[in-house]
Coordinates of C-alpha atoms in Angstrom, one line a residue:
X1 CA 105.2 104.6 103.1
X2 CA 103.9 103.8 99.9
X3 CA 106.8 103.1 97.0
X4 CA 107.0 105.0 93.8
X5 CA 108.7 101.6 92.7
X6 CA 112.8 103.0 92.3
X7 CA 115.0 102.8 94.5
X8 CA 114.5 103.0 98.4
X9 CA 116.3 102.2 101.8
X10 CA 117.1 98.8 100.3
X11 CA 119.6 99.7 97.8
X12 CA 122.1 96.9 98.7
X13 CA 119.4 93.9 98.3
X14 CA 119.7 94.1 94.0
X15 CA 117.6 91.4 94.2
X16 CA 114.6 93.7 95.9
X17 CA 114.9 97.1 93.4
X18 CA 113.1 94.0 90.7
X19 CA 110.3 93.9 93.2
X20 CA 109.5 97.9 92.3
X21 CA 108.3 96.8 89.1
X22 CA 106.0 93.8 89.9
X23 CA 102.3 94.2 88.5
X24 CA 100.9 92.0 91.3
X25 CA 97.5 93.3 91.4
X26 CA 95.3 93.1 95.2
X27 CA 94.6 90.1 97.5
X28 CA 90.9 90.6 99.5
X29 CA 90.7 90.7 103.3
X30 CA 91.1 88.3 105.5
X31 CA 88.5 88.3 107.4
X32 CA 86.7 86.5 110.6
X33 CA 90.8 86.0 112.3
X34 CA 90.8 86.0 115.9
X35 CA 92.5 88.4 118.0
X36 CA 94.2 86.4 121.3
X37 CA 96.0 88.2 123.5
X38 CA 98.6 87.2 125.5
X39 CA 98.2 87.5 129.3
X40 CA 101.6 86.5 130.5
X41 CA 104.2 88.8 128.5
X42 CA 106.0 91.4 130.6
X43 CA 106.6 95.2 128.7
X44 CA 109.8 95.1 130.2
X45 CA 110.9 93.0 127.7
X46 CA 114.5 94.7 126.2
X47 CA 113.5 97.4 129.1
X48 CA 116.1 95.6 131.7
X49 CA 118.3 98.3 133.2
X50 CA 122.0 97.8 132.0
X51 CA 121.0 95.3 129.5
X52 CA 122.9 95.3 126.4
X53 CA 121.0 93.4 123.4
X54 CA 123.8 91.8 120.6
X55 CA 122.5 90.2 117.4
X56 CA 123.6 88.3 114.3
X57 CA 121.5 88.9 111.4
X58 CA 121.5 87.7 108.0
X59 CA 118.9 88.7 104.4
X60 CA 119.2 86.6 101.8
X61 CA 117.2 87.1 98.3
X62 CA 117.3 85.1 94.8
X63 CA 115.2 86.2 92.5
X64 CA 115.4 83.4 89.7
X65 CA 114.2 83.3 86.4
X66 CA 112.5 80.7 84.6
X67 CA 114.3 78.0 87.3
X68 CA 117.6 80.2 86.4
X69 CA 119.2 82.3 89.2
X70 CA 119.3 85.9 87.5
X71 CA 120.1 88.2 91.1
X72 CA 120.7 87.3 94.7
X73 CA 122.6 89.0 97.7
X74 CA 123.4 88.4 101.3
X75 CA 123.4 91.2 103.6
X76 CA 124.9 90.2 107.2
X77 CA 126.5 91.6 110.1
X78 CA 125.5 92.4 114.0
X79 CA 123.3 94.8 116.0
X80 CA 123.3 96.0 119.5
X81 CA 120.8 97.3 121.5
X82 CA 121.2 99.2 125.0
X83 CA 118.1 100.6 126.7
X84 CA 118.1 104.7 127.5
X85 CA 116.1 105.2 131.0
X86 CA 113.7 107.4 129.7
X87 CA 111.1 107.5 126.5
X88 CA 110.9 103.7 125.6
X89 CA 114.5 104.8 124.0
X90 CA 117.3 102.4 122.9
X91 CA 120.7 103.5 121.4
X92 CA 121.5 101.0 118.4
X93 CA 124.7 100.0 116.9
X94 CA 125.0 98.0 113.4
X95 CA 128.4 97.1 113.1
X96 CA 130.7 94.0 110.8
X97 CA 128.2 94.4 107.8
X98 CA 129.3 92.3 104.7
X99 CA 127.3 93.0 101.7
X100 CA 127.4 90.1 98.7
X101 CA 125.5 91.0 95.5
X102 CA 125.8 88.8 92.3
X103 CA 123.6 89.5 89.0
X104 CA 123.7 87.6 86.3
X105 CA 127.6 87.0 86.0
X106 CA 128.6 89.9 87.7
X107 CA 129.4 89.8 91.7
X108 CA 130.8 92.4 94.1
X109 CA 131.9 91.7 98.0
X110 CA 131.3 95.1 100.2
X111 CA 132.7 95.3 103.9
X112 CA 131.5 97.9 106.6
X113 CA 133.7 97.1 109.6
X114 CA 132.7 100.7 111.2
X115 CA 130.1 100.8 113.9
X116 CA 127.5 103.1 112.9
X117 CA 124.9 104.7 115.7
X118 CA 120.9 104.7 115.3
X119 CA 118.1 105.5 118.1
X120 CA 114.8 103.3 117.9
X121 CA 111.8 103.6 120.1
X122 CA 110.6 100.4 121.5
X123 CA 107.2 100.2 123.0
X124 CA 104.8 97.5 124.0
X125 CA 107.0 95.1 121.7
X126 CA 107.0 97.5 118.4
X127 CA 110.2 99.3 117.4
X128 CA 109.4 102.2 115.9
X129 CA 111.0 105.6 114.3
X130 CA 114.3 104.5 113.6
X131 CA 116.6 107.3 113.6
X132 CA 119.7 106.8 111.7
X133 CA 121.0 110.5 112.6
X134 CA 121.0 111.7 108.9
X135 CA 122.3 108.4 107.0
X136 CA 122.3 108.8 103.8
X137 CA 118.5 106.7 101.9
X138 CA 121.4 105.2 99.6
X139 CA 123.3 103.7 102.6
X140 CA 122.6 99.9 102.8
X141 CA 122.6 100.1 106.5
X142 CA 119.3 101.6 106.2
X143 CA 118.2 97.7 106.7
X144 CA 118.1 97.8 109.9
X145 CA 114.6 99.7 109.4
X146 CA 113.3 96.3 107.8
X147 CA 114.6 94.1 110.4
X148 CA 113.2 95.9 113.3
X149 CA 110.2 95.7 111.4
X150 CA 110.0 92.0 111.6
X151 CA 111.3 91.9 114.9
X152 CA 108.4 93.7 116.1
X153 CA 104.8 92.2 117.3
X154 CA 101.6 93.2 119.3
X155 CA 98.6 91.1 120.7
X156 CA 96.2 93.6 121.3
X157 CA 95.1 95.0 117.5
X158 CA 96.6 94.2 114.3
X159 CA 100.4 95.6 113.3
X160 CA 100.5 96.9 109.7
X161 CA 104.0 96.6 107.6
X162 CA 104.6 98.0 105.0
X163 CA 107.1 96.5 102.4
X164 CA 108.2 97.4 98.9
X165 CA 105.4 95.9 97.7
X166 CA 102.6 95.5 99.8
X167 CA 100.6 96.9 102.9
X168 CA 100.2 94.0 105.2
X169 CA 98.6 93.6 108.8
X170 CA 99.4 90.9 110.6
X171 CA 97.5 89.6 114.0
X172 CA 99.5 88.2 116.5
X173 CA 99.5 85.1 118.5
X174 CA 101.7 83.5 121.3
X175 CA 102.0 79.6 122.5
X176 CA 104.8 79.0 125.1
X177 CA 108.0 80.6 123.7
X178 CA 106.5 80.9 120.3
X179 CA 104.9 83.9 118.4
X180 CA 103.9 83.8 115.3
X181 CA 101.7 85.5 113.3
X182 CA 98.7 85.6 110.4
X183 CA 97.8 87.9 108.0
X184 CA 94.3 89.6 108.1
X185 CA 94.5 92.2 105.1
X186 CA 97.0 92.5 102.1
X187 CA 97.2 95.8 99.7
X188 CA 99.6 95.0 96.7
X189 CA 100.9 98.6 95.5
X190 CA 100.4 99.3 91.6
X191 CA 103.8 98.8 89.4
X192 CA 104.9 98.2 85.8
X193 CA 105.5 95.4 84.7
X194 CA 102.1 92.8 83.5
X195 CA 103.0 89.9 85.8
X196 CA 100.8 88.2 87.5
X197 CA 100.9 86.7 91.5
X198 CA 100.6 82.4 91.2
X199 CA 101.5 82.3 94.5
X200 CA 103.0 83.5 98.3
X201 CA 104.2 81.6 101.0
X202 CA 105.5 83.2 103.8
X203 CA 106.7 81.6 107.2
X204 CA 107.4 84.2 110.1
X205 CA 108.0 83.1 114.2
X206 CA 110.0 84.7 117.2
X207 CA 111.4 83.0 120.0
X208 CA 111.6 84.2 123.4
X209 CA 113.7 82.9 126.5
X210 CA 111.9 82.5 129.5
X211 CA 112.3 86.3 130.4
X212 CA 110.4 87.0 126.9
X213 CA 113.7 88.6 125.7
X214 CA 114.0 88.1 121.2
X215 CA 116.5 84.8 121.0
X216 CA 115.9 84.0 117.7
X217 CA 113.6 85.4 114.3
X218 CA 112.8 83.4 111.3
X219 CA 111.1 84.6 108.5
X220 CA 111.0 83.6 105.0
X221 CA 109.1 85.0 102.2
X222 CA 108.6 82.8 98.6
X223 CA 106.6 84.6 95.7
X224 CA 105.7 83.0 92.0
X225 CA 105.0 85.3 89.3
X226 CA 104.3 85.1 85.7
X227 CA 103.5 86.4 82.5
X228 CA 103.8 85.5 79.1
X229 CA 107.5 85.5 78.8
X230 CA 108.9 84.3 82.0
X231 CA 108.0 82.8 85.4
X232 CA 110.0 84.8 88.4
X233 CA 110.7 83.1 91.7
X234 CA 111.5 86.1 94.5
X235 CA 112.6 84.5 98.2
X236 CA 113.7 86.6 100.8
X237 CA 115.0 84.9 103.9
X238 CA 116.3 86.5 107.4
X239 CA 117.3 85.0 110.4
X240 CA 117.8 87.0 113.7
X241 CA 119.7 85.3 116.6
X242 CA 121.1 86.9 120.1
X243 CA 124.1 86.7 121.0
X244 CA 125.1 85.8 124.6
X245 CA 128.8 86.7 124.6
X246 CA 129.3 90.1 126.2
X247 CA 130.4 92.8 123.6
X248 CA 131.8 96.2 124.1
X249 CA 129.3 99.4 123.0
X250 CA 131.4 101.5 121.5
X251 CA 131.3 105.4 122.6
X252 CA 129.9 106.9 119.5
X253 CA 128.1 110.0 118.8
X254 CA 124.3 110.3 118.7
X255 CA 124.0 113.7 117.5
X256 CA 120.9 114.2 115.2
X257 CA 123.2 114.7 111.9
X258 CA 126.5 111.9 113.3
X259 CA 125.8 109.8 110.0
X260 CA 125.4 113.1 107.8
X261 CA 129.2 112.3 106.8
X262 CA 129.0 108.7 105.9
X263 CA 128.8 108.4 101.9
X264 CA 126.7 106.1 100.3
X265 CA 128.2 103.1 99.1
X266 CA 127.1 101.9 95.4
X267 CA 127.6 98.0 95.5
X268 CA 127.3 97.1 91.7
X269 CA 127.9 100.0 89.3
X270 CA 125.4 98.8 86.6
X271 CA 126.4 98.2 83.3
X272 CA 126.6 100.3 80.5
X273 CA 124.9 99.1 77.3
X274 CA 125.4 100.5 73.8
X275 CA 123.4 98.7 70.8
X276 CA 124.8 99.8 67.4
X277 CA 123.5 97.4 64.8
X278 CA 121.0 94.6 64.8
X279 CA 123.9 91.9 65.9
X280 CA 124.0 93.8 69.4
X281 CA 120.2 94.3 69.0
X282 CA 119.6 90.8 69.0
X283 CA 121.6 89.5 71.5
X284 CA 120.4 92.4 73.8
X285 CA 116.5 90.9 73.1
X286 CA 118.2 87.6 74.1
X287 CA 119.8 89.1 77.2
X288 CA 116.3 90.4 78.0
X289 CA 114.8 87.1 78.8
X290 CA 116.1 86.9 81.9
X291 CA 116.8 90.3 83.1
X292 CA 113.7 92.3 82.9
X293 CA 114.9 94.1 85.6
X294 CA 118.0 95.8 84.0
X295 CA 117.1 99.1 83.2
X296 CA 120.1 99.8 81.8
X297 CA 119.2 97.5 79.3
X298 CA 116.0 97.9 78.7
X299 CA 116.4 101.2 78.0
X300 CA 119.0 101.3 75.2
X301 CA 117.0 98.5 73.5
X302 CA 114.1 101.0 73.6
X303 CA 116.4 103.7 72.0
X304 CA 118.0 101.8 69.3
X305 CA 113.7 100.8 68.2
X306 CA 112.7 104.3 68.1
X307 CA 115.8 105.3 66.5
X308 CA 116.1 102.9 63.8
X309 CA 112.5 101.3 63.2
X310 CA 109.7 102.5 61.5
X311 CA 106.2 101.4 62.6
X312 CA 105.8 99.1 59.5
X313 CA 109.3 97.7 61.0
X314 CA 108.6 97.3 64.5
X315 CA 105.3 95.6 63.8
X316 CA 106.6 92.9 62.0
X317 CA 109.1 92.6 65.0
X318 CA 106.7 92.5 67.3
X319 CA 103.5 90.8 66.1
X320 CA 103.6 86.6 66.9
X321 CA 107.2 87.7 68.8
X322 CA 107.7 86.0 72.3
X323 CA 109.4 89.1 73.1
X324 CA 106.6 91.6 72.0
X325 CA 105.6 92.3 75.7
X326 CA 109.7 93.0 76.5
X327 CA 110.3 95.3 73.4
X328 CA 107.4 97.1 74.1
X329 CA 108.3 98.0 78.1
X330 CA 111.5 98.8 76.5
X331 CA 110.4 101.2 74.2
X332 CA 108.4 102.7 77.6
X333 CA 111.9 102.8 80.0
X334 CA 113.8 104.4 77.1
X335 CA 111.4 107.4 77.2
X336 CA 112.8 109.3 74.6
X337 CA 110.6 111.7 72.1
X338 CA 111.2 108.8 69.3
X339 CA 110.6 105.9 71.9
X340 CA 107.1 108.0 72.7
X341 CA 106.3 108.4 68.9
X342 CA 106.8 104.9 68.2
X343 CA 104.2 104.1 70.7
X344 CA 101.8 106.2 69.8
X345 CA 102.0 105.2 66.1
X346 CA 101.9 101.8 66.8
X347 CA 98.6 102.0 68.9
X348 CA 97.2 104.0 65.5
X349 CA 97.9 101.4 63.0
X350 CA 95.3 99.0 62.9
X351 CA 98.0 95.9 62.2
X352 CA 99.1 95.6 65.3
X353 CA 97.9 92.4 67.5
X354 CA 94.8 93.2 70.0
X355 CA 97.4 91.7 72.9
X356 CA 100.3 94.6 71.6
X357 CA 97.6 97.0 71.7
X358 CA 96.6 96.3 75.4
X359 CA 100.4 96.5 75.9
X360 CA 101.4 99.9 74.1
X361 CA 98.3 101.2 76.1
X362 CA 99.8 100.7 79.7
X363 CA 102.8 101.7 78.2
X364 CA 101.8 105.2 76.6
X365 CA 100.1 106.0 80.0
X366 CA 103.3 105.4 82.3
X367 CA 106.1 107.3 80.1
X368 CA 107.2 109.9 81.9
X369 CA 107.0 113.6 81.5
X370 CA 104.7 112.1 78.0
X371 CA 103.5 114.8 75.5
X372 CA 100.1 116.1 75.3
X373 CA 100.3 113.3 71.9
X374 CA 100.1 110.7 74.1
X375 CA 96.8 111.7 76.1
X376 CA 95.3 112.7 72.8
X377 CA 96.4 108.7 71.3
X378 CA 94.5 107.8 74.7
X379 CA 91.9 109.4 74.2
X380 CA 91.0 108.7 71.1
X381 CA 90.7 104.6 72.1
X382 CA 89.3 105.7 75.0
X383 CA 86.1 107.9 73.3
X384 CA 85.7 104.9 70.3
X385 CA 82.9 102.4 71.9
X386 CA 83.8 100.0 69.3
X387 CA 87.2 99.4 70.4
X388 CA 88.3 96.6 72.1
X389 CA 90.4 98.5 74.7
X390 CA 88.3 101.6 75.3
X391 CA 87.7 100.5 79.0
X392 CA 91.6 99.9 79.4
X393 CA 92.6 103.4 78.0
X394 CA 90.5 105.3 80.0
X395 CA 91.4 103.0 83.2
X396 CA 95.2 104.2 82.1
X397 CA 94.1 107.6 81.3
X398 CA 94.4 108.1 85.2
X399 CA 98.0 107.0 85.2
X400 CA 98.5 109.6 82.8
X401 CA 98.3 112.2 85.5
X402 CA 100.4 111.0 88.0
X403 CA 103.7 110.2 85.4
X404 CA 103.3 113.8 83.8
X405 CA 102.2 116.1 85.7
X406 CA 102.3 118.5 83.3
X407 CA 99.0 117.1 81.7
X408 CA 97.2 116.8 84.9
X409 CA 95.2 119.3 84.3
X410 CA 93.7 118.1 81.0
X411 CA 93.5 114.7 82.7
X412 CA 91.5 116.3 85.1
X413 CA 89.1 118.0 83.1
X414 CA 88.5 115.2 80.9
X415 CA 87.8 112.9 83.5
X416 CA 85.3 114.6 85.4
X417 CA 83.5 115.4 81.7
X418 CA 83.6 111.5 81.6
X419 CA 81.8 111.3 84.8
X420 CA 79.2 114.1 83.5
X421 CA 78.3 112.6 80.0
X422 CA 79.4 109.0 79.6
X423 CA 77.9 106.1 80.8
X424 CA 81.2 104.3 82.1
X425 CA 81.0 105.8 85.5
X426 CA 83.0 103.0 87.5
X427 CA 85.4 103.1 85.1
X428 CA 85.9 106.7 85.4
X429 CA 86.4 106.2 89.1
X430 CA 88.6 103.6 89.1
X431 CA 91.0 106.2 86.2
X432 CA 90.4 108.5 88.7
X433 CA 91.6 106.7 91.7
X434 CA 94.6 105.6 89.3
X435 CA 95.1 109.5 89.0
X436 CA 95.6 110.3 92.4
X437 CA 94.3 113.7 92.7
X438 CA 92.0 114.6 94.9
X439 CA 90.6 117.5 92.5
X440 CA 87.5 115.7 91.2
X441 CA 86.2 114.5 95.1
X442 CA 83.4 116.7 95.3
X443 CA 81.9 115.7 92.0
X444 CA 82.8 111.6 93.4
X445 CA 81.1 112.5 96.6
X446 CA 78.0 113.8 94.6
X447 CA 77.6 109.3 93.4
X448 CA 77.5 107.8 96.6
X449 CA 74.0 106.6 97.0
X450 CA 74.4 105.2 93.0
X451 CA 72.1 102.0 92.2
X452 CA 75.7 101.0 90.4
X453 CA 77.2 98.9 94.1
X454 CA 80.7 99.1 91.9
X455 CA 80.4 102.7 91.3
X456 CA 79.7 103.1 95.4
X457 CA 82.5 101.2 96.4
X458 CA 85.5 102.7 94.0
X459 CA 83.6 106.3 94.8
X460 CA 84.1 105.1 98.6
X461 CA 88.2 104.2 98.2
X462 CA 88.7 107.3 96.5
X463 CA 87.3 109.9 99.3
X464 CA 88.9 107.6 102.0
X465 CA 92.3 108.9 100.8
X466 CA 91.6 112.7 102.1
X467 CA 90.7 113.5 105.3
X468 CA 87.8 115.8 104.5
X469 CA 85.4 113.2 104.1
X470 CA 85.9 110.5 106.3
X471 CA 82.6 111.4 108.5
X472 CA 80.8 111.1 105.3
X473 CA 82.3 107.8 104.8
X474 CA 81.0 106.5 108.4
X475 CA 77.2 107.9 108.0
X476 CA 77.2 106.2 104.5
X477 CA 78.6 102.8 106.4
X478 CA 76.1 103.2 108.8
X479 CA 73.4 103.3 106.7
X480 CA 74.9 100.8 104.1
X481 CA 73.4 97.1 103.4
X482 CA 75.9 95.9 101.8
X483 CA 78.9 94.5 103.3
X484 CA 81.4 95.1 100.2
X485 CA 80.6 99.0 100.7
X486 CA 81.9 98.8 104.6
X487 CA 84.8 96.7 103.3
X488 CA 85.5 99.6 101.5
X489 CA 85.4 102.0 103.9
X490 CA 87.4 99.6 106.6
X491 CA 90.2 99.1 104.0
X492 CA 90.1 103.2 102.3
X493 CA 90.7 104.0 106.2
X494 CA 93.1 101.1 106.6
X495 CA 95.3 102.2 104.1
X496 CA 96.0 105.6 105.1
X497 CA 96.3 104.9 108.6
X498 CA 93.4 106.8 110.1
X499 CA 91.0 106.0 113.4
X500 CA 87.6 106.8 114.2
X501 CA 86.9 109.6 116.6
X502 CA 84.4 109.5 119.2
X503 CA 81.5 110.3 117.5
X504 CA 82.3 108.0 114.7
X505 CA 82.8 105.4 116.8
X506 CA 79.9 105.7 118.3
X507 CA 78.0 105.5 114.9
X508 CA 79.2 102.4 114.1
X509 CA 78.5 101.1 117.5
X510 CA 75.3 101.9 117.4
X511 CA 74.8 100.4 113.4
X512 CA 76.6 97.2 115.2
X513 CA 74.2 96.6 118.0
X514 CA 70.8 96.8 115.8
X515 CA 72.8 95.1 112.6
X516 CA 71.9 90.8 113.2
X517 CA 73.3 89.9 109.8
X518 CA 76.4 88.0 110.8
X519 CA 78.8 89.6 107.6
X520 CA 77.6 93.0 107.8
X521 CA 78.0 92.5 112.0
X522 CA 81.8 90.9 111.2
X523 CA 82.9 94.2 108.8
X524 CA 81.2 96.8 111.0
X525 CA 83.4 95.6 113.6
X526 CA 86.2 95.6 111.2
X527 CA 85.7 99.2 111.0
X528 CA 86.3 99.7 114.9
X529 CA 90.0 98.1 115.0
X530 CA 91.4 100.0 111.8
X531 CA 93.4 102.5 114.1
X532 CA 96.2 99.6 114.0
X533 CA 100.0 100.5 114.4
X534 CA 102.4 101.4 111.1
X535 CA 105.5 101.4 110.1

């Protein structure tokens, strides 16, 4: 699953929808972790027959602001498990859910007393393909997908988990009643907002009982962010504990549409905001400080700019403002033909602050549906070599394609005339690989072999997203010297879930037997345990 940063199965954590908007950029590898495997844990564990599984659970997420609590929620309630005698199979139950969501002021209490039914497959300690029987996305009981995620664990390859933010694969590792686990490769997705990752902690560990039955999970997630308005504090905590009191499994259907019925429950209705002079303009600017993450908000400040300002206006709003980076993402959420022709007016006029420019760039290339006015304003920054941001809006020019698909086209066609006659052929490739499409993979194909290693490399993570040419990517691995190129080829692979065949295999046995370099040795080997489980 990889987010398109709105909403998803985790409608009830408020807290979470900010994290869809996080510009966190990559974390490298991991690499040179251990594998140890774990000789003395039975696969019967949750397999007993007759054995009904009960569970308290709790998420908890603040997101805080500047030291100030802006959002947090608590999502509780039990699960049951019973096992099915056939198919690694368990019927589930998520039943006594309270919901508690507070942002800013604002706080709503949601109960769901009624049992609702799911089916999970559970094999060699990974639950996997959660069924919730046609539950509606919006539905907050779609959690239990993410706790079963973290309940889940393997000893023999890396697990990958994929979040609302990132790709992770974790290793694995047991000592007495303890598991806990490392991770060996992160892939942040791309999102909105400029903020950049200070810092991550994260603390995860299972315990078992001495039949190496789940007792208890602990996991809690910190992340530090910042840019140059605000610093943003994200924790997520959940705790998992069994229960040992017996408790009745309720007859319920499990029909493949039993949840079709259930309506989705909205827990905060957001807020509707109307600006109509430059008193409620203000104060909205103030509000904005610490709640970047209202669109609602956002948004109507970003209409009442393109409605009422003139360019000459909105730079003297916005150049030396605090809140130039906030006014400007606003005038980007509103989306409007005015918001889109204030943009594009302000990237022409050669007032407006090198840091605004850099801004209304990123800005121009996510709108939505944009016109063809937009590309051309691209373009032009793009094409002048004496602008300080020609690299930045061609890197953005890729964006272009993938928020309006209408110009993807043109994108296209310009970018692979980029790769003909310019000399900026890594950048080209990385606006490409911001694009998405796979049109121009032929031409990139055509570049492996470049002098450029950057140019190899980018060229190398775009054809690893189609199938087509993955035994091109293993012959050039094979035949590569430089370790960063197989990194690329381990992690293009990585990311979209694939193995090697035989025959590749076998390629890159062969490369690892005559290789005696110890890195090149450590990521051909990487490329042999890619075929790792997802979620």
């Amino acid at each position: 699953m990889k987010p398109t940063f709105k909403i998803i199965a985790l409608v009830f954590i408020v807290a979470l929808l900010f994290l869809y908007n996080l510009n966190v950029g990559k974390t490298p590898p991991v690499v040179n972790a251990q594998f140890e495997l774990s000789t003395n844990v039975s696969n019967d564990v949750h397999r007993k027959k007759n054995t009904l599984n009960e569970f308290n659970f709790k998420i908890k997420t603040i997101l805080s602001t500047n030291n100030k609590i802006s959002n947090q929620s608590s999502f509780e309630g039990k699960f049951l498990l019973k096992p099915e005698e056939i198919n690694n199979q368990f019927l589930g139950q998520i039943r006594d859910v309270k919901i508690v969501s507070q942002v800013g002021e604002e706080s709503n209490t949601v109960d769901i007393p009624k049992s609702i039914p799911f089916k999970v497959k559970y094999n060699n300690f990974v639950f996997d393909q959660v069924n919730l029987l046609k539950l509606t996305a919006d539905h907050p009981v779609n959690a239990i997908k993410v706790l079963l995620k973290q309940l889940s664990y393997q000893f023999d390859k890396p697990l990958k988990i994929t979040s609302a933010t990132n790709e992770t694969e974790y290793r694995y590792k047991r000592n007495g009643n303890s598991i806990t686990r490392t991770a060996v490769y992160r892939d942040y997705f791309n999102s909105d907002l400029n903020l950049q990752r200070i810092n991550e902690n994260e603390n995860w560990e299972i315990l078992l009982d001495k039949e190496n039955n789940i007792i208890k999970l602990d996991f809690t997630n910190q992340n530090l962010y910042k840019n140059d308005i605000n610093e943003l504090n994200l924790t997520q905590e959940i705790e998992v504990t069994v229960i040992n009191s017996k408790t009745e499994f309720k007859k319920l259907s499990y029909e493949l549409n039993a949840n079709s019925s259930i309506s989705a429950i909205h827990l905060m209705q957001p807020k509707k905001h109307e600006i109509l002079n430059e008193n409620q303009l203000l104060n909205a600017i103030a509000q904005l400080k610490h709640n970047m993450q209202n669109e609602s908000l956002l948004s109507e400040v970003g209409r009442y700019l393109g409605e009422n300002y003139d360019t000459d206006k909105l730079l003297a709003l916005l150049n030396g403002s605090p809140n130039a980076s906030a006014l400007i993402y606003a005038l980007q959420k509103s989306n409007t033909q005015k918001s889109e022709i204030s943009l594009i007016n302000l990237l022409e006029h050669p007032d407006l602050q090198a840091q605004n420019q850099q801004r209304v760039i990123m800005s121009l290339a996510r709108l939505i549906n944009a016109s063809d006015y937009a590309f051309t304003s691209l373009k032009a920054v793009a094409d002048n070599k004496e602008h300080q941001y020609s690299n930045t809006a061609l890197l953005n020019i890729g964006s272009v394609a993938k928020n309006s698909p209408d110009l993807a086209a043109e994108v296209e066609h310009y970018l692979s005339d980029q790769l003909t006659n310019s000399n900026k052929t890594a950048m080209t490739l990385l606006a490409i690989n911001n694009s998405g499409s796979n049109k121009l993979n032929a031409h990139v194909s055509n570049l492996l072999g470049n002098k450029n290693a950057e140019v190899n490399i980018v060229a190398l993570k775009i054809l690893a997203k189609d199938i087509k040419y993955q035994d091109r990517l293993i012959d050039y691995a094979s035949t590569s010297s430089n370790p960063k190129e197989i990194i690329a080829v381990a992690q293009g692979l990585r990311r979209e879930n694939r193995s090697l065949s035989a025959s590749q295999k076998t390629i890159i046995e062969a490369k690892l037997a005559e290789t005696e370099h110890p890195i090149l040795k450590t990521q051909l080997s990487e490329l042999l345990v890619i075929s790792s489980k997802i979620f």
